[in-house]
């Protein structure tokens, strides 16, 4: 079932990141001023969205943003699309959203709710911009010495301003493992108390320092449900911009089916066979994670392959 070519929602594979251009300040500045350039505004980690008549991304042209507003933004070069058009995230902070000139009825809103409703490429662009916004918002000060940091390389580097330190900080993501655990013809699904009613998903957790991905899979499953797993296999990955995770998908096989739910991270966990999932969904007593998530991919690919694990 593993697929090396699988591309998940919130990816940005359609964009050439042109990383070699990031340190070319003159090129970056010229591209930012071009009329064809597209801007992806983010204010306080909220994306610009058009919510009527249907949800869509609020991309703007350069002339739709006043010079004064652009001057108070932090531009981050995202890359070049297939038409050689440059895309920039423009990051704003403060109590008031920026005044943006646009014909469309747009507003800043959270991506978590609207994201899955967007066209795939647009969702990937917004997720990319949001992840960069979150990284900048949490790296204004040097983690080593506490001095302010200064932005360089088109938003891809923050340098510590203390001469005695000068440490360079690069954008990062937080690796998390997410795993489909099966035992014979059943899959293990659990739910957190904070989730919407009837919602079940595969297990997941952050990778800890000093740990391999496979170790993280084994530890999380043992901690959350007391199950020992073997045959840990990589499936695929998904950038998940809430706020800056990289979800690394795995499958694993349980050595037995005894569950000991920790009651802390999960309020319930159960084994389901394919017929039980079908019946529960038909009866409206089970909801699976959203279609846009790798979690749902791990469940669906198992549902669709009765012979697989
Ligand atoms: Zn420092």
PDB file of C-alpha atoms and ligand atoms in Angstrom:
ATOM      1  CA  UNK A   1       0.000   0.000   0.000  1.00  0.00           C
ATOM      2  CA  UNK A   2       2.947   2.324   0.428  1.00  0.00           C
ATOM      3  CA  UNK A   3       3.311   4.784  -2.417  1.00  0.00           C
ATOM      4  CA  UNK A   4       6.507   6.758  -2.852  1.00  0.00           C
ATOM      5  CA  UNK A   5       4.771   9.090  -5.301  1.00  0.00           C
ATOM      6  CA  UNK A   6       1.818   9.996  -3.121  1.00  0.00           C
ATOM      7  CA  UNK A   7       1.232  13.739  -2.894  1.00  0.00           C
ATOM      8  CA  UNK A   8      -0.877  14.904  -0.004  1.00  0.00           C
ATOM      9  CA  UNK A   9      -3.058  17.980   0.440  1.00  0.00           C
ATOM     10  CA  UNK A  10      -1.173  21.057   1.775  1.00  0.00           C
ATOM     11  CA  UNK A  11       1.908  20.141  -0.251  1.00  0.00           C
ATOM     12  CA  UNK A  12       3.537  22.751  -2.516  1.00  0.00           C
ATOM     13  CA  UNK A  13       5.139  20.497  -5.128  1.00  0.00           C
ATOM     14  CA  UNK A  14       3.772  22.701  -7.933  1.00  0.00           C
ATOM     15  CA  UNK A  15       6.143  25.498  -6.904  1.00  0.00           C
ATOM     16  CA  UNK A  16       9.830  25.804  -7.826  1.00  0.00           C
ATOM     17  CA  UNK A  17      11.316  27.179  -4.614  1.00  0.00           C
ATOM     18  CA  UNK A  18      14.315  28.627  -6.496  1.00  0.00           C
ATOM     19  CA  UNK A  19      16.302  28.634  -3.264  1.00  0.00           C
ATOM     20  CA  UNK A  20      19.415  29.889  -5.078  1.00  0.00           C
ATOM     21  CA  UNK A  21      17.631  33.255  -5.544  1.00  0.00           C
ATOM     22  CA  UNK A  22      16.928  33.864  -1.847  1.00  0.00           C
ATOM     23  CA  UNK A  23      20.243  35.581  -1.147  1.00  0.00           C
ATOM     24  CA  UNK A  24      20.071  37.738  -4.301  1.00  0.00           C
ATOM     25  CA  UNK A  25      18.546  40.864  -2.719  1.00  0.00           C
ATOM     26  CA  UNK A  26      18.378  42.864  -5.973  1.00  0.00           C
ATOM     27  CA  UNK A  27      16.565  40.068  -7.808  1.00  0.00           C
ATOM     28  CA  UNK A  28      14.160  39.564  -4.903  1.00  0.00           C
ATOM     29  CA  UNK A  29      13.392  43.292  -4.702  1.00  0.00           C
ATOM     30  CA  UNK A  30      12.790  43.551  -8.457  1.00  0.00           C
ATOM     31  CA  UNK A  31      10.501  40.528  -8.444  1.00  0.00           C
ATOM     32  CA  UNK A  32       8.534  41.860  -5.504  1.00  0.00           C
ATOM     33  CA  UNK A  33       7.745  45.018  -7.501  1.00  0.00           C
ATOM     34  CA  UNK A  34       6.708  43.280 -10.734  1.00  0.00           C
ATOM     35  CA  UNK A  35       3.047  43.683 -11.686  1.00  0.00           C
ATOM     36  CA  UNK A  36       2.691  39.946 -12.355  1.00  0.00           C
ATOM     37  CA  UNK A  37       3.947  38.952  -8.913  1.00  0.00           C
ATOM     38  CA  UNK A  38       1.391  37.340  -6.630  1.00  0.00           C
ATOM     39  CA  UNK A  39       1.183  37.977  -2.918  1.00  0.00           C
ATOM     40  CA  UNK A  40      -0.110  35.605  -0.247  1.00  0.00           C
ATOM     41  CA  UNK A  41      -1.000  37.804   2.761  1.00  0.00           C
ATOM     42  CA  UNK A  42      -0.922  36.387   6.274  1.00  0.00           C
ATOM     43  CA  UNK A  43      -1.927  38.442   9.320  1.00  0.00           C
ATOM     44  CA  UNK A  44      -1.245  36.995  12.767  1.00  0.00           C
ATOM     45  CA  UNK A  45      -1.074  33.483  11.236  1.00  0.00           C
ATOM     46  CA  UNK A  46      -4.474  33.959   9.565  1.00  0.00           C
ATOM     47  CA  UNK A  47      -4.697  33.635   5.789  1.00  0.00           C
ATOM     48  CA  UNK A  48      -6.534  35.957   3.434  1.00  0.00           C
ATOM     49  CA  UNK A  49      -9.572  34.062   2.180  1.00  0.00           C
ATOM     50  CA  UNK A  50     -12.548  34.750  -0.019  1.00  0.00           C
ATOM     51  CA  UNK A  51     -15.458  33.011   1.671  1.00  0.00           C
ATOM     52  CA  UNK A  52     -18.295  33.942  -0.679  1.00  0.00           C
ATOM     53  CA  UNK A  53     -19.749  32.486  -2.849  1.00  0.00           C
ATOM     54  CA  UNK A  54     -17.309  29.618  -2.313  1.00  0.00           C
ATOM     55  CA  UNK A  55     -14.144  29.471  -0.209  1.00  0.00           C
ATOM     56  CA  UNK A  56     -11.078  30.446  -2.211  1.00  0.00           C
ATOM     57  CA  UNK A  57      -7.594  31.766  -1.521  1.00  0.00           C
ATOM     58  CA  UNK A  58      -7.216  35.555  -1.319  1.00  0.00           C
ATOM     59  CA  UNK A  59      -4.168  35.963  -3.533  1.00  0.00           C
ATOM     60  CA  UNK A  60      -3.369  39.578  -4.448  1.00  0.00           C
ATOM     61  CA  UNK A  61      -1.450  41.314  -7.195  1.00  0.00           C
ATOM     62  CA  UNK A  62       1.251  43.784  -6.259  1.00  0.00           C
ATOM     63  CA  UNK A  63      -0.965  46.776  -7.178  1.00  0.00           C
ATOM     64  CA  UNK A  64      -3.638  45.627  -4.753  1.00  0.00           C
ATOM     65  CA  UNK A  65      -1.363  46.329  -1.809  1.00  0.00           C
ATOM     66  CA  UNK A  66      -0.446  49.943  -1.043  1.00  0.00           C
ATOM     67  CA  UNK A  67       3.246  50.781  -0.793  1.00  0.00           C
ATOM     68  CA  UNK A  68       2.842  51.730   2.864  1.00  0.00           C
ATOM     69  CA  UNK A  69       1.233  48.442   3.755  1.00  0.00           C
ATOM     70  CA  UNK A  70       3.834  46.453   1.836  1.00  0.00           C
ATOM     71  CA  UNK A  71       6.587  48.404   3.607  1.00  0.00           C
ATOM     72  CA  UNK A  72       5.293  47.306   7.002  1.00  0.00           C
ATOM     73  CA  UNK A  73       5.055  43.654   5.937  1.00  0.00           C
ATOM     74  CA  UNK A  74       7.709  40.982   6.032  1.00  0.00           C
ATOM     75  CA  UNK A  75       7.953  39.520   2.493  1.00  0.00           C
ATOM     76  CA  UNK A  76       9.007  35.883   2.184  1.00  0.00           C
ATOM     77  CA  UNK A  77       9.898  34.533  -1.246  1.00  0.00           C
ATOM     78  CA  UNK A  78       8.001  31.277  -1.754  1.00  0.00           C
ATOM     79  CA  UNK A  79       9.103  30.452  -5.286  1.00  0.00           C
ATOM     80  CA  UNK A  80       8.258  30.519  -8.990  1.00  0.00           C
ATOM     81  CA  UNK A  81       5.254  28.852 -10.577  1.00  0.00           C
ATOM     82  CA  UNK A  82       5.163  27.158 -13.994  1.00  0.00           C
ATOM     83  CA  UNK A  83       4.627  30.542 -15.704  1.00  0.00           C
ATOM     84  CA  UNK A  84       7.737  32.021 -14.037  1.00  0.00           C
ATOM     85  CA  UNK A  85       5.543  34.182 -11.809  1.00  0.00           C
ATOM     86  CA  UNK A  86       7.068  34.925  -8.407  1.00  0.00           C
ATOM     87  CA  UNK A  87       5.017  34.203  -5.301  1.00  0.00           C
ATOM     88  CA  UNK A  88       5.660  35.935  -2.005  1.00  0.00           C
ATOM     89  CA  UNK A  89       4.070  35.493   1.385  1.00  0.00           C
ATOM     90  CA  UNK A  90       3.604  38.956   2.921  1.00  0.00           C
ATOM     91  CA  UNK A  91       3.427  38.670   6.693  1.00  0.00           C
ATOM     92  CA  UNK A  92       1.677  41.229   8.893  1.00  0.00           C
ATOM     93  CA  UNK A  93       1.324  41.420  12.645  1.00  0.00           C
ATOM     94  CA  UNK A  94      -0.335  43.828  15.064  1.00  0.00           C
ATOM     95  CA  UNK A  95      -3.844  44.353  16.412  1.00  0.00           C
ATOM     96  CA  UNK A  96      -5.339  45.600  13.160  1.00  0.00           C
ATOM     97  CA  UNK A  97      -5.343  43.720   9.832  1.00  0.00           C
ATOM     98  CA  UNK A  98      -3.625  45.528   6.942  1.00  0.00           C
ATOM     99  CA  UNK A  99      -5.718  47.658   4.583  1.00  0.00           C
ATOM    100  CA  UNK A 100      -5.578  45.737   1.317  1.00  0.00           C
ATOM    101  CA  UNK A 101      -7.121  46.958  -1.899  1.00  0.00           C
ATOM    102  CA  UNK A 102      -8.961  44.164  -3.564  1.00  0.00           C
ATOM    103  CA  UNK A 103     -12.138  43.946  -5.600  1.00  0.00           C
ATOM    104  CA  UNK A 104     -13.095  40.754  -3.943  1.00  0.00           C
ATOM    105  CA  UNK A 105     -14.801  40.304  -0.626  1.00  0.00           C
ATOM    106  CA  UNK A 106     -11.876  38.897   1.307  1.00  0.00           C
ATOM    107  CA  UNK A 107     -11.000  38.625   4.964  1.00  0.00           C
ATOM    108  CA  UNK A 108      -8.403  37.050   7.209  1.00  0.00           C
ATOM    109  CA  UNK A 109      -9.493  33.719   8.662  1.00  0.00           C
ATOM    110  CA  UNK A 110      -8.075  30.511  10.067  1.00  0.00           C
ATOM    111  CA  UNK A 111      -6.999  27.907   7.525  1.00  0.00           C
ATOM    112  CA  UNK A 112      -7.944  24.893   9.605  1.00  0.00           C
ATOM    113  CA  UNK A 113     -11.659  25.155   8.857  1.00  0.00           C
ATOM    114  CA  UNK A 114     -11.581  26.506   5.286  1.00  0.00           C
ATOM    115  CA  UNK A 115      -8.422  24.782   4.047  1.00  0.00           C
ATOM    116  CA  UNK A 116      -9.997  21.437   3.098  1.00  0.00           C
ATOM    117  CA  UNK A 117     -12.614  23.272   1.008  1.00  0.00           C
ATOM    118  CA  UNK A 118     -10.018  25.004  -1.164  1.00  0.00           C
ATOM    119  CA  UNK A 119      -8.570  23.979  -4.490  1.00  0.00           C
ATOM    120  CA  UNK A 120      -5.499  21.836  -3.873  1.00  0.00           C
ATOM    121  CA  UNK A 121      -2.762  24.117  -5.224  1.00  0.00           C
ATOM    122  CA  UNK A 122      -4.222  27.145  -3.474  1.00  0.00           C
ATOM    123  CA  UNK A 123      -4.449  25.282  -0.181  1.00  0.00           C
ATOM    124  CA  UNK A 124      -0.798  24.266  -0.517  1.00  0.00           C
ATOM    125  CA  UNK A 125       0.243  27.878  -1.097  1.00  0.00           C
ATOM    126  CA  UNK A 126      -1.698  29.148   1.921  1.00  0.00           C
ATOM    127  CA  UNK A 127      -0.325  26.376   4.109  1.00  0.00           C
ATOM    128  CA  UNK A 128       3.234  27.171   3.013  1.00  0.00           C
ATOM    129  CA  UNK A 129       2.771  30.893   3.764  1.00  0.00           C
ATOM    130  CA  UNK A 130       1.138  30.152   7.116  1.00  0.00           C
ATOM    131  CA  UNK A 131       3.953  27.827   8.179  1.00  0.00           C
ATOM    132  CA  UNK A 132       6.538  30.529   7.353  1.00  0.00           C
ATOM    133  CA  UNK A 133       4.454  33.108   9.260  1.00  0.00           C
ATOM    134  CA  UNK A 134       4.400  30.874  12.311  1.00  0.00           C
ATOM    135  CA  UNK A 135       8.143  30.318  12.156  1.00  0.00           C
ATOM    136  CA  UNK A 136       8.846  34.061  11.949  1.00  0.00           C
ATOM    137  CA  UNK A 137       6.390  34.822  14.764  1.00  0.00           C
ATOM    138  CA  UNK A 138       8.188  32.412  17.090  1.00  0.00           C
ATOM    139  CA  UNK A 139      11.791  33.284  16.165  1.00  0.00           C
ATOM    140  CA  UNK A 140      11.947  37.040  16.734  1.00  0.00           C
ATOM    141  CA  UNK A 141      14.510  36.454  19.464  1.00  0.00           C
ATOM    142  CA  UNK A 142      17.584  34.269  19.441  1.00  0.00           C
ATOM    143  CA  UNK A 143      16.969  30.999  21.255  1.00  0.00           C
ATOM    144  CA  UNK A 144      20.619  30.895  22.344  1.00  0.00           C
ATOM    145  CA  UNK A 145      21.129  34.387  23.860  1.00  0.00           C
ATOM    146  CA  UNK A 146      17.740  36.171  23.773  1.00  0.00           C
ATOM    147  CA  UNK A 147      18.828  39.085  21.543  1.00  0.00           C
ATOM    148  CA  UNK A 148      16.526  40.182  18.674  1.00  0.00           C
ATOM    149  CA  UNK A 149      17.033  38.444  15.331  1.00  0.00           C
ATOM    150  CA  UNK A 150      17.197  40.155  11.919  1.00  0.00           C
ATOM    151  CA  UNK A 151      15.611  38.753   8.752  1.00  0.00           C
ATOM    152  CA  UNK A 152      17.797  37.885   5.761  1.00  0.00           C
ATOM    153  CA  UNK A 153      17.672  35.900   2.524  1.00  0.00           C
ATOM    154  CA  UNK A 154      14.114  36.796   1.476  1.00  0.00           C
ATOM    155  CA  UNK A 155      12.683  35.546   4.745  1.00  0.00           C
ATOM    156  CA  UNK A 156      14.635  32.274   4.885  1.00  0.00           C
ATOM    157  CA  UNK A 157      17.115  33.159   7.614  1.00  0.00           C
ATOM    158  CA  UNK A 158      17.019  35.048  10.914  1.00  0.00           C
ATOM    159  CA  UNK A 159      20.385  36.132  12.300  1.00  0.00           C
ATOM    160  CA  UNK A 160      21.041  36.972  15.926  1.00  0.00           C
ATOM    161  CA  UNK A 161      21.960  40.680  16.252  1.00  0.00           C
ATOM    162  CA  UNK A 162      24.244  40.223  19.286  1.00  0.00           C
ATOM    163  CA  UNK A 163      27.870  40.472  18.039  1.00  0.00           C
ATOM    164  CA  UNK A 164      28.999  37.993  20.678  1.00  0.00           C
ATOM    165  CA  UNK A 165      26.512  35.404  19.365  1.00  0.00           C
ATOM    166  CA  UNK A 166      25.493  35.919  15.715  1.00  0.00           C
ATOM    167  CA  UNK A 167      23.768  32.558  15.528  1.00  0.00           C
ATOM    168  CA  UNK A 168      21.827  31.774  12.347  1.00  0.00           C
ATOM    169  CA  UNK A 169      18.281  30.398  12.635  1.00  0.00           C
ATOM    170  CA  UNK A 170      16.679  28.564   9.702  1.00  0.00           C
ATOM    171  CA  UNK A 171      12.990  27.643   9.213  1.00  0.00           C
ATOM    172  CA  UNK A 172      12.106  24.322  10.814  1.00  0.00           C
ATOM    173  CA  UNK A 173       9.218  21.895  11.036  1.00  0.00           C
ATOM    174  CA  UNK A 174       8.307  19.590  13.900  1.00  0.00           C
ATOM    175  CA  UNK A 175       8.360  15.902  12.872  1.00  0.00           C
ATOM    176  CA  UNK A 176       5.398  13.859  14.069  1.00  0.00           C
ATOM    177  CA  UNK A 177       4.622  10.217  13.345  1.00  0.00           C
ATOM    178  CA  UNK A 178       1.128   9.072  12.440  1.00  0.00           C
ATOM    179  CA  UNK A 179       0.474   5.363  12.163  1.00  0.00           C
ATOM    180  CA  UNK A 180      -2.044   2.858  10.969  1.00  0.00           C
ATOM    181  CA  UNK A 181      -1.914  -0.050  13.406  1.00  0.00           C
ATOM    182  CA  UNK A 182      -3.609  -3.260  12.351  1.00  0.00           C
ATOM    183  CA  UNK A 183      -4.135  -6.671  13.907  1.00  0.00           C
ATOM    184  CA  UNK A 184      -5.231  -9.354  11.444  1.00  0.00           C
ATOM    185  CA  UNK A 185      -8.290  -7.855   9.687  1.00  0.00           C
ATOM    186  CA  UNK A 186      -8.830  -4.981  12.127  1.00  0.00           C
ATOM    187  CA  UNK A 187      -7.549  -1.421  12.434  1.00  0.00           C
ATOM    188  CA  UNK A 188      -6.913   0.493  15.663  1.00  0.00           C
ATOM    189  CA  UNK A 189      -8.684   3.850  15.938  1.00  0.00           C
ATOM    190  CA  UNK A 190      -8.787   6.173  18.920  1.00  0.00           C
ATOM    191  CA  UNK A 191     -10.249   9.504  19.919  1.00  0.00           C
ATOM    192  CA  UNK A 192      -9.210  12.450  22.055  1.00  0.00           C
ATOM    193  CA  UNK A 193     -11.775  13.951  24.423  1.00  0.00           C
ATOM    194  CA  UNK A 194     -11.434  17.379  22.768  1.00  0.00           C
ATOM    195  CA  UNK A 195     -12.447  16.115  19.324  1.00  0.00           C
ATOM    196  CA  UNK A 196     -15.960  16.499  17.864  1.00  0.00           C
ATOM    197  CA  UNK A 197     -18.371  13.723  18.923  1.00  0.00           C
ATOM    198  CA  UNK A 198     -18.006  10.290  17.260  1.00  0.00           C
ATOM    199  CA  UNK A 199     -14.700  11.262  15.629  1.00  0.00           C
ATOM    200  CA  UNK A 200     -12.026   8.516  15.499  1.00  0.00           C
ATOM    201  CA  UNK A 201      -8.597   8.524  13.899  1.00  0.00           C
ATOM    202  CA  UNK A 202      -5.304   6.659  13.738  1.00  0.00           C
ATOM    203  CA  UNK A 203      -2.761   7.398  16.480  1.00  0.00           C
ATOM    204  CA  UNK A 204      -0.108  10.101  16.207  1.00  0.00           C
ATOM    205  CA  UNK A 205       2.540  11.877  18.253  1.00  0.00           C
ATOM    206  CA  UNK A 206       5.654  14.038  18.089  1.00  0.00           C
ATOM    207  CA  UNK A 207       9.083  12.532  17.585  1.00  0.00           C
ATOM    208  CA  UNK A 208      11.302  13.080  20.628  1.00  0.00           C
ATOM    209  CA  UNK A 209      15.030  13.939  20.658  1.00  0.00           C
ATOM    210  CA  UNK A 210      17.289  10.922  20.406  1.00  0.00           C
ATOM    211  CA  UNK A 211      14.603   8.814  18.769  1.00  0.00           C
ATOM    212  CA  UNK A 212      14.249   7.302  15.293  1.00  0.00           C
ATOM    213  CA  UNK A 213      10.913   7.557  13.496  1.00  0.00           C
ATOM    214  CA  UNK A 214      10.351   3.828  13.940  1.00  0.00           C
ATOM    215  CA  UNK A 215      11.092   4.113  17.666  1.00  0.00           C
ATOM    216  CA  UNK A 216       8.634   7.003  17.908  1.00  0.00           C
ATOM    217  CA  UNK A 217       5.907   4.864  16.293  1.00  0.00           C
ATOM    218  CA  UNK A 218       6.528   2.008  18.729  1.00  0.00           C
ATOM    219  CA  UNK A 219       6.682   4.307  21.773  1.00  0.00           C
ATOM    220  CA  UNK A 220       3.546   6.329  20.944  1.00  0.00           C
ATOM    221  CA  UNK A 221       1.430   3.219  20.378  1.00  0.00           C
ATOM    222  CA  UNK A 222       2.717   1.650  23.597  1.00  0.00           C
ATOM    223  CA  UNK A 223       2.115   4.844  25.599  1.00  0.00           C
ATOM    224  CA  UNK A 224      -1.337   5.623  24.267  1.00  0.00           C
ATOM    225  CA  UNK A 225      -2.925   2.169  24.080  1.00  0.00           C
ATOM    226  CA  UNK A 226      -0.444  -0.265  25.644  1.00  0.00           C
ATOM    227  CA  UNK A 227      -0.043  -2.178  22.371  1.00  0.00           C
ATOM    228  CA  UNK A 228       3.305  -3.529  21.114  1.00  0.00           C
ATOM    229  CA  UNK A 229       3.817  -3.170  17.362  1.00  0.00           C
ATOM    230  CA  UNK A 230       6.222  -4.646  14.852  1.00  0.00           C
ATOM    231  CA  UNK A 231       6.803  -4.354  11.073  1.00  0.00           C
ATOM    232  CA  UNK A 232       6.893  -0.545  11.154  1.00  0.00           C
ATOM    233  CA  UNK A 233       6.882   0.639   7.528  1.00  0.00           C
ATOM    234  CA  UNK A 234       6.995   4.145   6.038  1.00  0.00           C
ATOM    235  CA  UNK A 235       4.029   5.163   3.882  1.00  0.00           C
ATOM    236  CA  UNK A 236       4.151   8.879   2.954  1.00  0.00           C
ATOM    237  CA  UNK A 237       4.328  12.340   4.515  1.00  0.00           C
ATOM    238  CA  UNK A 238       2.271  15.518   4.706  1.00  0.00           C
ATOM    239  CA  UNK A 239       3.178  19.062   5.732  1.00  0.00           C
ATOM    240  CA  UNK A 240       0.574  20.043   8.319  1.00  0.00           C
ATOM    241  CA  UNK A 241       0.638  23.783   9.006  1.00  0.00           C
ATOM    242  CA  UNK A 242      -1.116  23.745  12.409  1.00  0.00           C
ATOM    243  CA  UNK A 243       1.202  25.215  13.293  1.00  0.00           C
ATOM    244  CA  UNK A 244       4.328  23.684  11.682  1.00  0.00           C
ATOM    245  CA  UNK A 245       4.257  19.899  11.779  1.00  0.00           C
ATOM    246  CA  UNK A 246       5.512  17.393   9.267  1.00  0.00           C
ATOM    247  CA  UNK A 247       3.315  14.310   9.536  1.00  0.00           C
ATOM    248  CA  UNK A 248       5.263  11.130   8.716  1.00  0.00           C
ATOM    249  CA  UNK A 249       2.872   8.297   7.940  1.00  0.00           C
ATOM    250  CA  UNK A 250       3.585   4.665   8.841  1.00  0.00           C
ATOM    251  CA  UNK A 251       1.891   1.318   9.031  1.00  0.00           C
ATOM    252  CA  UNK A 252       2.588  -1.136  11.837  1.00  0.00           C
ATOM    253  CA  UNK A 253       1.281  -4.503  12.968  1.00  0.00           C
ATOM    254  CA  UNK A 254       0.224  -5.239  16.559  1.00  0.00           C
ATOM    255  CA  UNK A 255       1.510  -8.418  18.230  1.00  0.00           C
ATOM    256  CA  UNK A 256      -1.814  -8.863  20.068  1.00  0.00           C
ATOM    257  CA  UNK A 257      -5.122  -7.030  20.398  1.00  0.00           C
ATOM    258  CA  UNK A 258      -5.226  -6.179  24.131  1.00  0.00           C
ATOM    259  CA  UNK A 259      -5.804  -2.425  24.523  1.00  0.00           C
ATOM    260  CA  UNK A 260      -4.905  -0.481  27.644  1.00  0.00           C
ATOM    261  CA  UNK A 261      -6.018   3.079  26.900  1.00  0.00           C
ATOM    262  CA  UNK A 262      -3.956   5.640  28.801  1.00  0.00           C
ATOM    263  CA  UNK A 263      -7.019   7.872  29.423  1.00  0.00           C
ATOM    264  CA  UNK A 264      -4.755  10.882  29.157  1.00  0.00           C
ATOM    265  CA  UNK A 265      -4.102  11.515  25.473  1.00  0.00           C
ATOM    266  CA  UNK A 266      -6.931   9.255  24.328  1.00  0.00           C
ATOM    267  CA  UNK A 267     -10.345   8.836  25.941  1.00  0.00           C
ATOM    268  CA  UNK A 268     -11.141   5.746  23.893  1.00  0.00           C
ATOM    269  CA  UNK A 269      -9.463   3.333  21.452  1.00  0.00           C
ATOM    270  CA  UNK A 270     -10.944   0.309  19.697  1.00  0.00           C
ATOM    271  CA  UNK A 271     -10.358  -2.253  16.972  1.00  0.00           C
ATOM    272  CA  UNK A 272     -12.652  -2.028  13.950  1.00  0.00           C
ATOM    273  CA  UNK A 273     -12.943  -4.420  11.033  1.00  0.00           C
ATOM    274  CA  UNK A 274     -13.963  -3.062   7.633  1.00  0.00           C
ATOM    275  CA  UNK A 275     -17.608  -4.090   7.953  1.00  0.00           C
ATOM    276  CA  UNK A 276     -17.889  -2.436  11.377  1.00  0.00           C
ATOM    277  CA  UNK A 277     -16.537   0.832  10.004  1.00  0.00           C
ATOM    278  CA  UNK A 278     -18.947   0.704   7.089  1.00  0.00           C
ATOM    279  CA  UNK A 279     -21.936  -0.082   9.335  1.00  0.00           C
ATOM    280  CA  UNK A 280     -21.040   2.569  11.924  1.00  0.00           C
ATOM    281  CA  UNK A 281     -20.605   5.240   9.263  1.00  0.00           C
ATOM    282  CA  UNK A 282     -23.906   4.256   7.632  1.00  0.00           C
ATOM    283  CA  UNK A 283     -25.603   4.504  11.029  1.00  0.00           C
ATOM    284  CA  UNK A 284     -24.003   7.885  11.705  1.00  0.00           C
ATOM    285  CA  UNK A 285     -22.192   6.658  14.831  1.00  0.00           C
ATOM    286  CA  UNK A 286     -18.627   7.034  13.503  1.00  0.00           C
ATOM    287  CA  UNK A 287     -16.825   9.944  11.866  1.00  0.00           C
ATOM    288  CA  UNK A 288     -13.361   9.637  10.337  1.00  0.00           C
ATOM    289  CA  UNK A 289     -10.741  12.396  10.046  1.00  0.00           C
ATOM    290  CA  UNK A 290     -11.111  14.902   7.155  1.00  0.00           C
ATOM    291  CA  UNK A 291     -10.375  13.839   3.572  1.00  0.00           C
ATOM    292  CA  UNK A 292      -7.490  16.322   3.355  1.00  0.00           C
ATOM    293  CA  UNK A 293      -5.500  14.598   6.117  1.00  0.00           C
ATOM    294  CA  UNK A 294      -2.882  11.866   5.894  1.00  0.00           C
ATOM    295  CA  UNK A 295      -4.758  10.240   8.758  1.00  0.00           C
ATOM    296  CA  UNK A 296      -7.711   9.671   6.454  1.00  0.00           C
ATOM    297  CA  UNK A 297      -5.422   8.426   3.680  1.00  0.00           C
ATOM    298  CA  UNK A 298      -3.982   5.793   6.033  1.00  0.00           C
ATOM    299  CA  UNK A 299      -7.496   4.618   6.933  1.00  0.00           C
ATOM    300  CA  UNK A 300      -8.935   4.769   3.399  1.00  0.00           C
ATOM    301  CA  UNK A 301      -6.027   2.938   1.773  1.00  0.00           C
ATOM    302  CA  UNK A 302      -6.549   0.111   4.286  1.00  0.00           C
ATOM    303  CA  UNK A 303     -10.322   0.076   3.697  1.00  0.00           C
ATOM    304  CA  UNK A 304      -9.770  -0.159  -0.048  1.00  0.00           C
ATOM    305  CA  UNK A 305      -7.264  -3.029   0.119  1.00  0.00           C
ATOM    306  CA  UNK A 306      -8.887  -5.958   1.937  1.00  0.00           C
ATOM    307  CA  UNK A 307      -5.751  -8.088   1.501  1.00  0.00           C
ATOM    308  CA  UNK A 308      -3.340  -5.571   2.955  1.00  0.00           C
ATOM    309  CA  UNK A 309      -2.321  -4.734   6.480  1.00  0.00           C
TER     310      UNK A 309
HETATM  311 ZN1  LIG B   1      22.076  35.055  19.864  1.00  0.00          ZN
END
